[in-house]
XYZ file of C-alpha atoms in Angstrom:
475
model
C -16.550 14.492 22.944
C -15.075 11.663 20.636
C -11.481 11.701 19.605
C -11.842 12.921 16.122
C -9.052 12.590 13.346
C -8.580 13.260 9.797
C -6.671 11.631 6.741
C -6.183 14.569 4.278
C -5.164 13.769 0.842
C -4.372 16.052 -1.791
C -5.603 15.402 -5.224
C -1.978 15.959 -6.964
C -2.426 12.188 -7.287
C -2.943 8.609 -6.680
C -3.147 6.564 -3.255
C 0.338 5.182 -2.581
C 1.745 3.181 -0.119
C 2.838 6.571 2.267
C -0.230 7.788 2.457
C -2.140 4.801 2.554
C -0.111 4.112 6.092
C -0.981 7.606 7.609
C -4.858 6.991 6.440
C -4.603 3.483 7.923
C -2.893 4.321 10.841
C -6.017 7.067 11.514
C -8.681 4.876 10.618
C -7.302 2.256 13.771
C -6.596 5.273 16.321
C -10.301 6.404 15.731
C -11.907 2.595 15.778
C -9.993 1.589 18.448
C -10.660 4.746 20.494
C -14.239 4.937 19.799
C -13.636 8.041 17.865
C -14.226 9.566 13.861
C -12.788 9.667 11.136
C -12.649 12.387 8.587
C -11.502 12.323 5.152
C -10.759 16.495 4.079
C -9.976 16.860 0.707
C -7.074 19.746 0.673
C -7.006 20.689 -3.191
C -5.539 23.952 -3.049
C -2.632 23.036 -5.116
C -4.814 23.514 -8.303
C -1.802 23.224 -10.542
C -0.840 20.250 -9.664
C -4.308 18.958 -9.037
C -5.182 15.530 -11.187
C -8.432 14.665 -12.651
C -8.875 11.590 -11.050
C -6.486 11.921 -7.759
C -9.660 12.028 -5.678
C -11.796 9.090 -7.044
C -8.205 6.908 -6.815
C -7.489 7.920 -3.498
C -11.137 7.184 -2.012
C -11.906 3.923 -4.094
C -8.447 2.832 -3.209
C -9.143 3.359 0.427
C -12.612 1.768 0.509
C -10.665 -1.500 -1.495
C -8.366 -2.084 1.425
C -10.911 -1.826 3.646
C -10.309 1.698 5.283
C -13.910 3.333 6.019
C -14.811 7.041 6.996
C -17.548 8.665 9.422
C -17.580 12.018 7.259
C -16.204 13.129 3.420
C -17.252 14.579 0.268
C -19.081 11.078 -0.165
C -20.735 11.277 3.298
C -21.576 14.382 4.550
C -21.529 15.516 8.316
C -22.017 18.594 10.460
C -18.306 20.026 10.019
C -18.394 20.751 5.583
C -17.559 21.295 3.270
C -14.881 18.274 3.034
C -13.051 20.208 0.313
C -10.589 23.340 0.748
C -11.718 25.014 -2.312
C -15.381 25.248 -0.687
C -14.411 26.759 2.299
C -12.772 29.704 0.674
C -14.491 32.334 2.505
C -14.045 30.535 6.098
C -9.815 31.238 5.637
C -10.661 34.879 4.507
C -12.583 35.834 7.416
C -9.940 34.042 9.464
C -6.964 36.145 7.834
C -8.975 39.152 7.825
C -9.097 38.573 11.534
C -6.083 38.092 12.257
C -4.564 40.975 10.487
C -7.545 42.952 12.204
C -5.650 41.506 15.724
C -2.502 42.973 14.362
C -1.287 38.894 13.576
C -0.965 39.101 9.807
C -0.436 41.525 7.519
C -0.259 42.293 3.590
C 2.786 41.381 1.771
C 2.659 43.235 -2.102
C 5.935 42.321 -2.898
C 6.490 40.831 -6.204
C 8.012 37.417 -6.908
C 11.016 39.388 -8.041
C 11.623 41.573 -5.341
C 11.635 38.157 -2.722
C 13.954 36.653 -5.028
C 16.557 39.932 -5.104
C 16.188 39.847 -1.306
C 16.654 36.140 -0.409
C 20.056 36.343 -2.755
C 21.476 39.393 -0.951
C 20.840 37.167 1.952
C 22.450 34.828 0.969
C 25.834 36.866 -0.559
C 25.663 38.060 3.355
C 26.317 34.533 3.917
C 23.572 34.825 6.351
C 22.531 30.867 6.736
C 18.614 30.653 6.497
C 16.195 33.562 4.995
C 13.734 35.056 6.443
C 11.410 37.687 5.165
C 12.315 41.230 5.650
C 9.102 42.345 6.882
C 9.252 45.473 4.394
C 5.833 45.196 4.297
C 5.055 45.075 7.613
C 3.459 49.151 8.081
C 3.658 49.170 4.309
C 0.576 51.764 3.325
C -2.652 50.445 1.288
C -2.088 50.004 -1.970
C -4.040 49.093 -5.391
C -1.532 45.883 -6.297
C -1.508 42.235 -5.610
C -0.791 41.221 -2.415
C -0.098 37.884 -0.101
C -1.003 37.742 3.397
C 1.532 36.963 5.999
C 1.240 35.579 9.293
C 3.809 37.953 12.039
C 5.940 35.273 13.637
C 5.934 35.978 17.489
C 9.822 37.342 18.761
C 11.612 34.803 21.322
C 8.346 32.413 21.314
C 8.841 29.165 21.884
C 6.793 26.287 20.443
C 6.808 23.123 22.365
C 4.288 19.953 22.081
C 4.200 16.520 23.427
C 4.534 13.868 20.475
C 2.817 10.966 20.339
C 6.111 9.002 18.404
C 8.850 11.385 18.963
C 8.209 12.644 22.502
C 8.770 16.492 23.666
C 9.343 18.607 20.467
C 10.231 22.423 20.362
C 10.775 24.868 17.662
C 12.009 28.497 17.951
C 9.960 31.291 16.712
C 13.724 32.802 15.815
C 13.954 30.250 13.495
C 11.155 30.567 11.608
C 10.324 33.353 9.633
C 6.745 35.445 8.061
C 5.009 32.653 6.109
C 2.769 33.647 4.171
C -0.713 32.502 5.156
C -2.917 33.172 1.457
C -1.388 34.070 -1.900
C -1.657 36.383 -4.357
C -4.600 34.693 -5.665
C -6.682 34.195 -2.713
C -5.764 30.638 -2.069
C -4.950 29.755 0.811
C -0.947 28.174 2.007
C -1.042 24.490 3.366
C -0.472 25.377 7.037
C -2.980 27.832 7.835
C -5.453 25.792 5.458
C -4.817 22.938 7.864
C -5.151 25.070 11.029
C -8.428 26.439 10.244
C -9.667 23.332 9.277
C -8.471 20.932 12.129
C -10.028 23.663 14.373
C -13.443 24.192 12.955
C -13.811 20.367 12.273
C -12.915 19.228 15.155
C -10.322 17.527 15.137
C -8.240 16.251 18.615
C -5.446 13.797 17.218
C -2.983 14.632 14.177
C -1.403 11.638 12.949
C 0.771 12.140 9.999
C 4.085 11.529 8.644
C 7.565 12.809 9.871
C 7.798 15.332 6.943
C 5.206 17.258 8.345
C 6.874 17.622 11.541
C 8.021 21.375 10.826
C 4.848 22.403 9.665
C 3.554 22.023 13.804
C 4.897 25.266 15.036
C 3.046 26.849 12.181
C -0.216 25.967 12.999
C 0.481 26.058 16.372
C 0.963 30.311 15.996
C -2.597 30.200 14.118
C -3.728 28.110 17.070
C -2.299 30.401 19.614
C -2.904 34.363 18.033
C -7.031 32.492 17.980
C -7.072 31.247 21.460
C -7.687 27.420 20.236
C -7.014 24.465 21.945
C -4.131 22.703 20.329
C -4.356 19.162 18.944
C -2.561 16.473 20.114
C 0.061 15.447 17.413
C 2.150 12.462 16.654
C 4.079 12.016 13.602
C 4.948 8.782 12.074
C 8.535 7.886 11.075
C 9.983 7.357 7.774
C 9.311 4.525 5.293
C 12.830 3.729 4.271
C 13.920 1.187 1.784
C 16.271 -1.914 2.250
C 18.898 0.618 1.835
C 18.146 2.604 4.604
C 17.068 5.443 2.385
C 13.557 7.224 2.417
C 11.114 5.671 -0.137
C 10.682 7.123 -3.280
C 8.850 6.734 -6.147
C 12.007 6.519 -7.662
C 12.318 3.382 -6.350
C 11.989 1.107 -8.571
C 12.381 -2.479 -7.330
C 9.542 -1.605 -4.755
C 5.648 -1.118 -6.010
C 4.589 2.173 -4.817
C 0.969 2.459 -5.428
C -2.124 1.036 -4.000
C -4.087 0.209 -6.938
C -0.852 -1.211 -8.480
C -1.129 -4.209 -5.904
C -4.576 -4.592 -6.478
C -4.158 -5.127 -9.967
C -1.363 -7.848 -9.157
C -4.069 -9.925 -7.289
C -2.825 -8.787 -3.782
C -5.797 -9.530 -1.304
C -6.779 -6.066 0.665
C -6.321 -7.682 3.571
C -2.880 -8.817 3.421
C -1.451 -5.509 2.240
C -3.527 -3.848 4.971
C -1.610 -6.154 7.705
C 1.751 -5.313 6.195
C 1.510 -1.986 5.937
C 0.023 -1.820 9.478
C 3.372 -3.091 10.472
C 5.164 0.106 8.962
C 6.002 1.747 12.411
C 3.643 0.003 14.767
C 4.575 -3.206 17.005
C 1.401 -5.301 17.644
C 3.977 -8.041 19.560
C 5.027 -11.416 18.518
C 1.985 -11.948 15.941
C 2.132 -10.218 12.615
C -0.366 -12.048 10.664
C -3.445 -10.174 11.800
C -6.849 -9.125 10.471
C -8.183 -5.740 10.590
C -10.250 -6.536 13.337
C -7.215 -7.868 14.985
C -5.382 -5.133 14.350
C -7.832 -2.340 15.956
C -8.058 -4.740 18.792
C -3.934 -4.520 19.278
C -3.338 -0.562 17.756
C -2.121 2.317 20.228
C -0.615 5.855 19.609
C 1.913 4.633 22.189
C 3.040 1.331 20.114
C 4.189 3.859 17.149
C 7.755 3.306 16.278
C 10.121 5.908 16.810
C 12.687 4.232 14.345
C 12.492 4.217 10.216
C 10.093 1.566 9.024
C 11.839 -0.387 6.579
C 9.728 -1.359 3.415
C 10.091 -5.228 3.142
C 8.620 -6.800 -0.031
C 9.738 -10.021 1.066
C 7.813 -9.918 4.160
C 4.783 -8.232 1.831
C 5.090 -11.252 -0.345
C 4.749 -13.728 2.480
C 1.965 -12.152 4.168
C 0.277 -11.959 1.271
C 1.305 -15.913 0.683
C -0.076 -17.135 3.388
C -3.461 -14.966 2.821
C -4.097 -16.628 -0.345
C -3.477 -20.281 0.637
C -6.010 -19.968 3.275
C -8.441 -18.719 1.493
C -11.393 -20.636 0.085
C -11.548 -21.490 -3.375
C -14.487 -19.374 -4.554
C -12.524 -16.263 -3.102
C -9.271 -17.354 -4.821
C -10.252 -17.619 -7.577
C -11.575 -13.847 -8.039
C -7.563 -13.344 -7.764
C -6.374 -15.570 -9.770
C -8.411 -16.414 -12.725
C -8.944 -13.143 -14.312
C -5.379 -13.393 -15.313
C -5.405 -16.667 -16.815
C -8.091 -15.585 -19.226
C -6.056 -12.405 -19.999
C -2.919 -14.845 -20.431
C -5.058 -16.777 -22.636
C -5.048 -19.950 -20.437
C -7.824 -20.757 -19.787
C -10.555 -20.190 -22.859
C -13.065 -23.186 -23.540
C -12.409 -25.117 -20.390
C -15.430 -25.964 -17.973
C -15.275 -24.648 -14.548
C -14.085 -27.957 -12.903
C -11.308 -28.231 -14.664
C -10.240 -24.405 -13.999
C -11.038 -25.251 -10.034
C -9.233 -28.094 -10.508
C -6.037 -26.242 -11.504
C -6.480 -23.300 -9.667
C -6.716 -26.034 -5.923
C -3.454 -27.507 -7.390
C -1.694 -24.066 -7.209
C -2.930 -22.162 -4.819
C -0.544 -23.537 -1.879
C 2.437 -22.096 -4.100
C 0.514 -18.560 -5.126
C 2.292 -15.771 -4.011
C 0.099 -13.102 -5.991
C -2.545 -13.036 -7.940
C -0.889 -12.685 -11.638
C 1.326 -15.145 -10.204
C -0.966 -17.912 -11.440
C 0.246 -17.075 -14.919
C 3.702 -18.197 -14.503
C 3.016 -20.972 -12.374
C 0.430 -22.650 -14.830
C 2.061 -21.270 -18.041
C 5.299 -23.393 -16.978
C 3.072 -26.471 -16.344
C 0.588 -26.507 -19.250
C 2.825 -25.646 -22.140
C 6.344 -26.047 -21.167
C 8.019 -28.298 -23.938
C 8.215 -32.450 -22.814
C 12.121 -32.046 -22.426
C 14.073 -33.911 -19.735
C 16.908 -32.409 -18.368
C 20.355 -34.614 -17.913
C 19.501 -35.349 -14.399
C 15.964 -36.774 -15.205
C 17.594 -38.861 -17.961
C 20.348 -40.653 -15.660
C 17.446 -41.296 -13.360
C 15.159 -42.477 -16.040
C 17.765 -45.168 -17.109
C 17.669 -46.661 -13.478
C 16.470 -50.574 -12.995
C 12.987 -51.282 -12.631
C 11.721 -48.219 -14.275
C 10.472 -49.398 -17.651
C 8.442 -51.841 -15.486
C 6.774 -49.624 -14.135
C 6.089 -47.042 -16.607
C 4.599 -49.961 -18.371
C 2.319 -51.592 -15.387
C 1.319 -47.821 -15.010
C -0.057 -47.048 -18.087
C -1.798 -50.758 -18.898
C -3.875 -49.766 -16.051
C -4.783 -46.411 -17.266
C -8.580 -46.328 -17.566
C -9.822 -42.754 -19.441
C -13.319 -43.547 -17.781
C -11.934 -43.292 -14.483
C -8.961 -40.787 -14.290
C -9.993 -38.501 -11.599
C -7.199 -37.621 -9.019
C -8.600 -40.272 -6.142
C -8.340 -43.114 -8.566
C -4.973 -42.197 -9.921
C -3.691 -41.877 -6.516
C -4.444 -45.537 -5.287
C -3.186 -46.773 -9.326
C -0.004 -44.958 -8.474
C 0.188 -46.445 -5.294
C -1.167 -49.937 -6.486
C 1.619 -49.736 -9.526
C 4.524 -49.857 -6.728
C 3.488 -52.505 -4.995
C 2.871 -54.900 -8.247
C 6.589 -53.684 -9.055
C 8.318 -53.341 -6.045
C 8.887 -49.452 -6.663
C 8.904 -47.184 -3.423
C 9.326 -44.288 -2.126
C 11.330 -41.801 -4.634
C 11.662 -45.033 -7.655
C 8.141 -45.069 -7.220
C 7.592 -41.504 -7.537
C 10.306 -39.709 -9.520
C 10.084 -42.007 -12.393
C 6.599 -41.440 -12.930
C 6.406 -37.706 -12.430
C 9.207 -37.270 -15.135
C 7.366 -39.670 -17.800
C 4.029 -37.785 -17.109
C 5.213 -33.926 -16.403
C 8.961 -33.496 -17.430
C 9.874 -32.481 -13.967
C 10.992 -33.719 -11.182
C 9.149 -31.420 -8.651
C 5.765 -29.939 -8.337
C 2.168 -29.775 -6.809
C 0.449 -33.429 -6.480
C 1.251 -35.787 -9.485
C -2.070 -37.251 -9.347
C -4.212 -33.602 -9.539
C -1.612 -32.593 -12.146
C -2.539 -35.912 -13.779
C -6.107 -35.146 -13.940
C -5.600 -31.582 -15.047
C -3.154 -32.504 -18.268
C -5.775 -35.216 -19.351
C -5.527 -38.973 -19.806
C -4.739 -38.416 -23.736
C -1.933 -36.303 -23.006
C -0.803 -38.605 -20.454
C -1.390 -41.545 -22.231
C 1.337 -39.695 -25.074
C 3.820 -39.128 -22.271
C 4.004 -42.337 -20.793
C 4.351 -44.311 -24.249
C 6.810 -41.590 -25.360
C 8.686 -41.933 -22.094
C 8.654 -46.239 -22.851
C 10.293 -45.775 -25.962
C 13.058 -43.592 -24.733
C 13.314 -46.012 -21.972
C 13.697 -48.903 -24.026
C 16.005 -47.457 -26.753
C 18.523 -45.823 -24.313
C-alpha cells in the first residue's frame, strides 16, 4: 500500500505561511515517497467557520504549486473530504465505543464544569480533570456530550519522526470529551476516525499538535487500529526567537498576501521549504529539486526562524532569471495600477521593465524603482555639483549632445556615442561616465545609462543635457 498523508485545513480562515509549510512539507513526503496526498476539509468549528476559508486555502495551494491526489475538488474512494459529511461515520464510532464500555455520556451543564474546575482549583490541585460524575450516571432526557474513559496507568509512547521517542501519561490526561452537546464532533476523535478510515500512514503536522497524539492514540487503541506514524514539525519563530504570530507585524503572514506583492510561487515555495528541513549546502532549489532532496529524517528538530531577508533574496534571484515575458506578468500590472505606464507601446514598457529587472526584489517593487527614475525632480545633489564643476566636463557634455541624432537613439547606438564622446575628449573611465549620467538622469548611480537613455527619450534628454551646459557654464 502507498504511504498516504493528509493536509487538513480548517475553514476558520485563510492559507498562511504555518500552514502552508505543514501542506508543503506533505505534498514532498508523499511525491518523494511515491505516496498520496489528501486534502480533508475539518469544518467542525462552524462558528468560527469563514465563507471563503476553503476556496483561499485550495486556490492558494494550487498557486504555489502544491497539488492533491484526493479533495472536495477531486474525489476518491475514502469521502466525503469534509467533516460535516461524515457526521454519521463519528456517531456510529462513539456509539461503539460507549457500547465497548470506552465512552460514556456526560449531561453536565456548562455551569456545573465550571463550579467543578474552580473548586479544583481553590484545592490548589494543579491541572483539572473531569470528575467522572457521569460516569454510571442513569439515562436521562437532557443534553449530553460524549466522553472518551481515559485508560488508568496507560502509557502512550510513539516514535517521532522530528522529535524522536515521545510519551504521555494517561494520569495526566483527563475524560475529553469526544462529541458535544450538539452532535459535532471534538477535533481529536474527528481526526482519529478520519486518518483511520482514509487511510492515512504518515502525520506530519506542526509542534502544537503534539499533545493531541495520545488522544487519538486511545481512539486508535480501544478500536484495535494500527497507529500512524507521526512527526511533528518545529516552531516557526521570528527574528526574536518568539513563535510567529499574526501579530507580527513586520513579517507578511499570508499566502495570497505575497502573491499580490508579485512574489513568484516558486520562490516562496523554496523558502518556506527551508522552514525546518536541511536540503545541504544548496538552498536555491525548484520544486522538483526539492522532492528530489526531501526526507522525514532531514526535519529539523530546532525552531525555524522566519527570515524575510533570506525570503527577499530568494525571491531576488528568482525574478532576475526569469525571462522577460514571465516578468513581466509580475511586474507590470502594478505599473498600470501606479499609473506608469498608460499610452506607452509595448517596447518601450519591455524596454524599462529589462532595465530593472536585475534590481527587482518583488513584484510591486517595480513601482518604486521606476517611480524614482521617471518622475523624480532634475535636482543635483551637492556632491554631483562639485563633480559637475570638474575640468573637461563642459566639453564633453557639449561633444555629447552635438552628436545626438533622434533618428538613431536606440541603446546600441548611444552606447558606442558615449564611448566615441570620450575618446574625441579625452574623458575615461568615471569623467567619462559620471558627468554624463548626472546631466542626463540626476544621479550618480543606476541601471545602464544608455537603456535609461533610450527609455527617458531623446527630447527629454536633449532638455537635460542643454540644461546641464548652462549650469556648467554659469557656475
Amino acid at each position: 500500500m502507498p504511504n498516504r498523508v493528509r493536509y487538513a485545513p480548517s475553514p476558520t480562515g485563510f492559507l498562511h505561511i504555518g500552514n502552508a509549510r505543514t501542506a508543503l512539507f506533505n505534498y514532498l513526503f508523499a511525491r518523494k515517497t511515491g505516496g498520496q496526498m489528501i486534502v480533508r476539509i475539518e469544518d467542525t468549528d462552524t462558528e468560527r467557520n469563514v465563507d471563503t476559508g476553503i476556496e483561499n486555502q485550495l486556490s492558494m495551494l494550487k498557486w504555489l504549486g502544491i497539488d492533491w491526489d484526493e479533495s472536495i475538488d477531486r474525489p476518491g474512494d475514502y469521502g466525503p473530504y469534509r467533516q460535516l459529511e461524515r457526521l454519521d461515520i463519528y456517531q456510529a464510532i462513539a456509539q461503539q465505543l460507549m457500547d465497548q464500555g470506552h465512552a460514556y455520556k456526560c449531561y453536565c451543564t456548562k455551569e456545573e464544569l465550571e463550579a467543578e474546575k474552580a473548586a479544583q482549583i481553590a484545592r490548589g490541585e494543579d491541572k483539572y480533570h473531569y470528575s467522572r460524575k457521569c460516569l454510571h450516571a442513569p439515562e436521562q432526557d437532557k443534553p449530553y456530550a460524549i466522553r472518551f474513559l481515559v485508560p488508568e496507568n496507560q502509557t502512550y509512547t510513539f516514535h517521532d519522526l522530528v522529535k524522536g521517542e515521545v510519551t504521555f501519561k494517561s494520569e495526566d490526561i483527563g475524560d475529553w470529551v469526544m462529541v458535544k452537546q450538539n452532535g459535532i464532533p471534538t477535533y481529536n476523535f474527528a481526526c482519529a476516525v478520519d486518518d483511520h478510515f482514509m487511510e492515512i500512514t504518515h502525520v506530519l503536522r506542526g509542534e502544537d499538535h503534539i499533545t493531541n497524539t495520545p488522544r487519538q492514540m486511545m481512539i486508535y487503541h480501544a478500536l484495535g487500529w494500527d497507529v500512524p506514524t507521526y512527526g511533528h514539525m518545529t516552531l516557526i519563530v521570528n527574528q526574536h526567537g518568539k513563535k510567529l504570530s499574526k501579530r507580527d507585524g513586520d513579517i507578511i503572514q499570508f499566502i495570497e498576501q505575497y502573491k499580490n506583492l508579485g512574489y513568484a510561487p516558486e520562490a516562496l515555495f523554496n523558502f518556506i521549504a527551508l522552514l525546518g528541513f536541511s536540503p545541504g549546502e544548496q538552498e536555491l532549489l525548484t520544486p522538483a529539486e526539492l522532492i528530489e532532496v526531501f526526507s522525514a529524517e532531514k526535519l529539523s528538530n530546532h525552531p525555524a526562524t522566519f527570515d524575510p531577508q533570506k525570503l527577499q533574496f530568494i525571491n531576488h534571484q528568482t525574478l532576475k532569471n526569469l525571462d522577460l515575458e514571465t516578468f513581466k506578468t509580475y511586474t507590470k500590472p502594478h505599473l498600470e495600477a501606479a499609473g506608469l505606464i498608460t499610452d506607452q507601446d509595448e517596447a518601450w514598457v519591455d524596454s524599462l521593465l529589462e532595465v530593472f529587472q536585475e534590481r527587482t526584489t518583488y513584484g510591486q517593487e517595480i513601482v518604486p524603482l521606476t517611480e524614482s527614475f521617471l518622475n523624480a525632480p532634475f535636482e543635483w545633489d551637492e556632491e554631483m555639483r562639485t563633480l559637475m564643476q570638474e575640468e573637461g566636463v563642459k566639453v564633453l557634455l557639449q561633444t555629447f549632445k552635438d552628436g545626438l541624432d533622434p533618428h538613431h537613439f536606440d541603446p546600441v547606438t548611444l552606447k558606442a556615442w558615449i564611448k566615441e564622446s570620450g575618446q574625441k575628449t579625452g574623458a575615461k573611465g568615471k569623467m567619462l561616465f559620471m558627468p554624463l549620467r548626472i546631466a542626463t538622469t540626476a544621479s550618480m548611480h543606476g541601471p545602464e545609462l544608455p537603456k535609461l537613455m533610450h527609455l527617458l527619450g531623446f527630447e527629454t534628454i536633449l532638455e537635460r543635457l542643454e540644461k546641464s551646459l548652462q549650469w556648467v557654464v554659469s557656475s
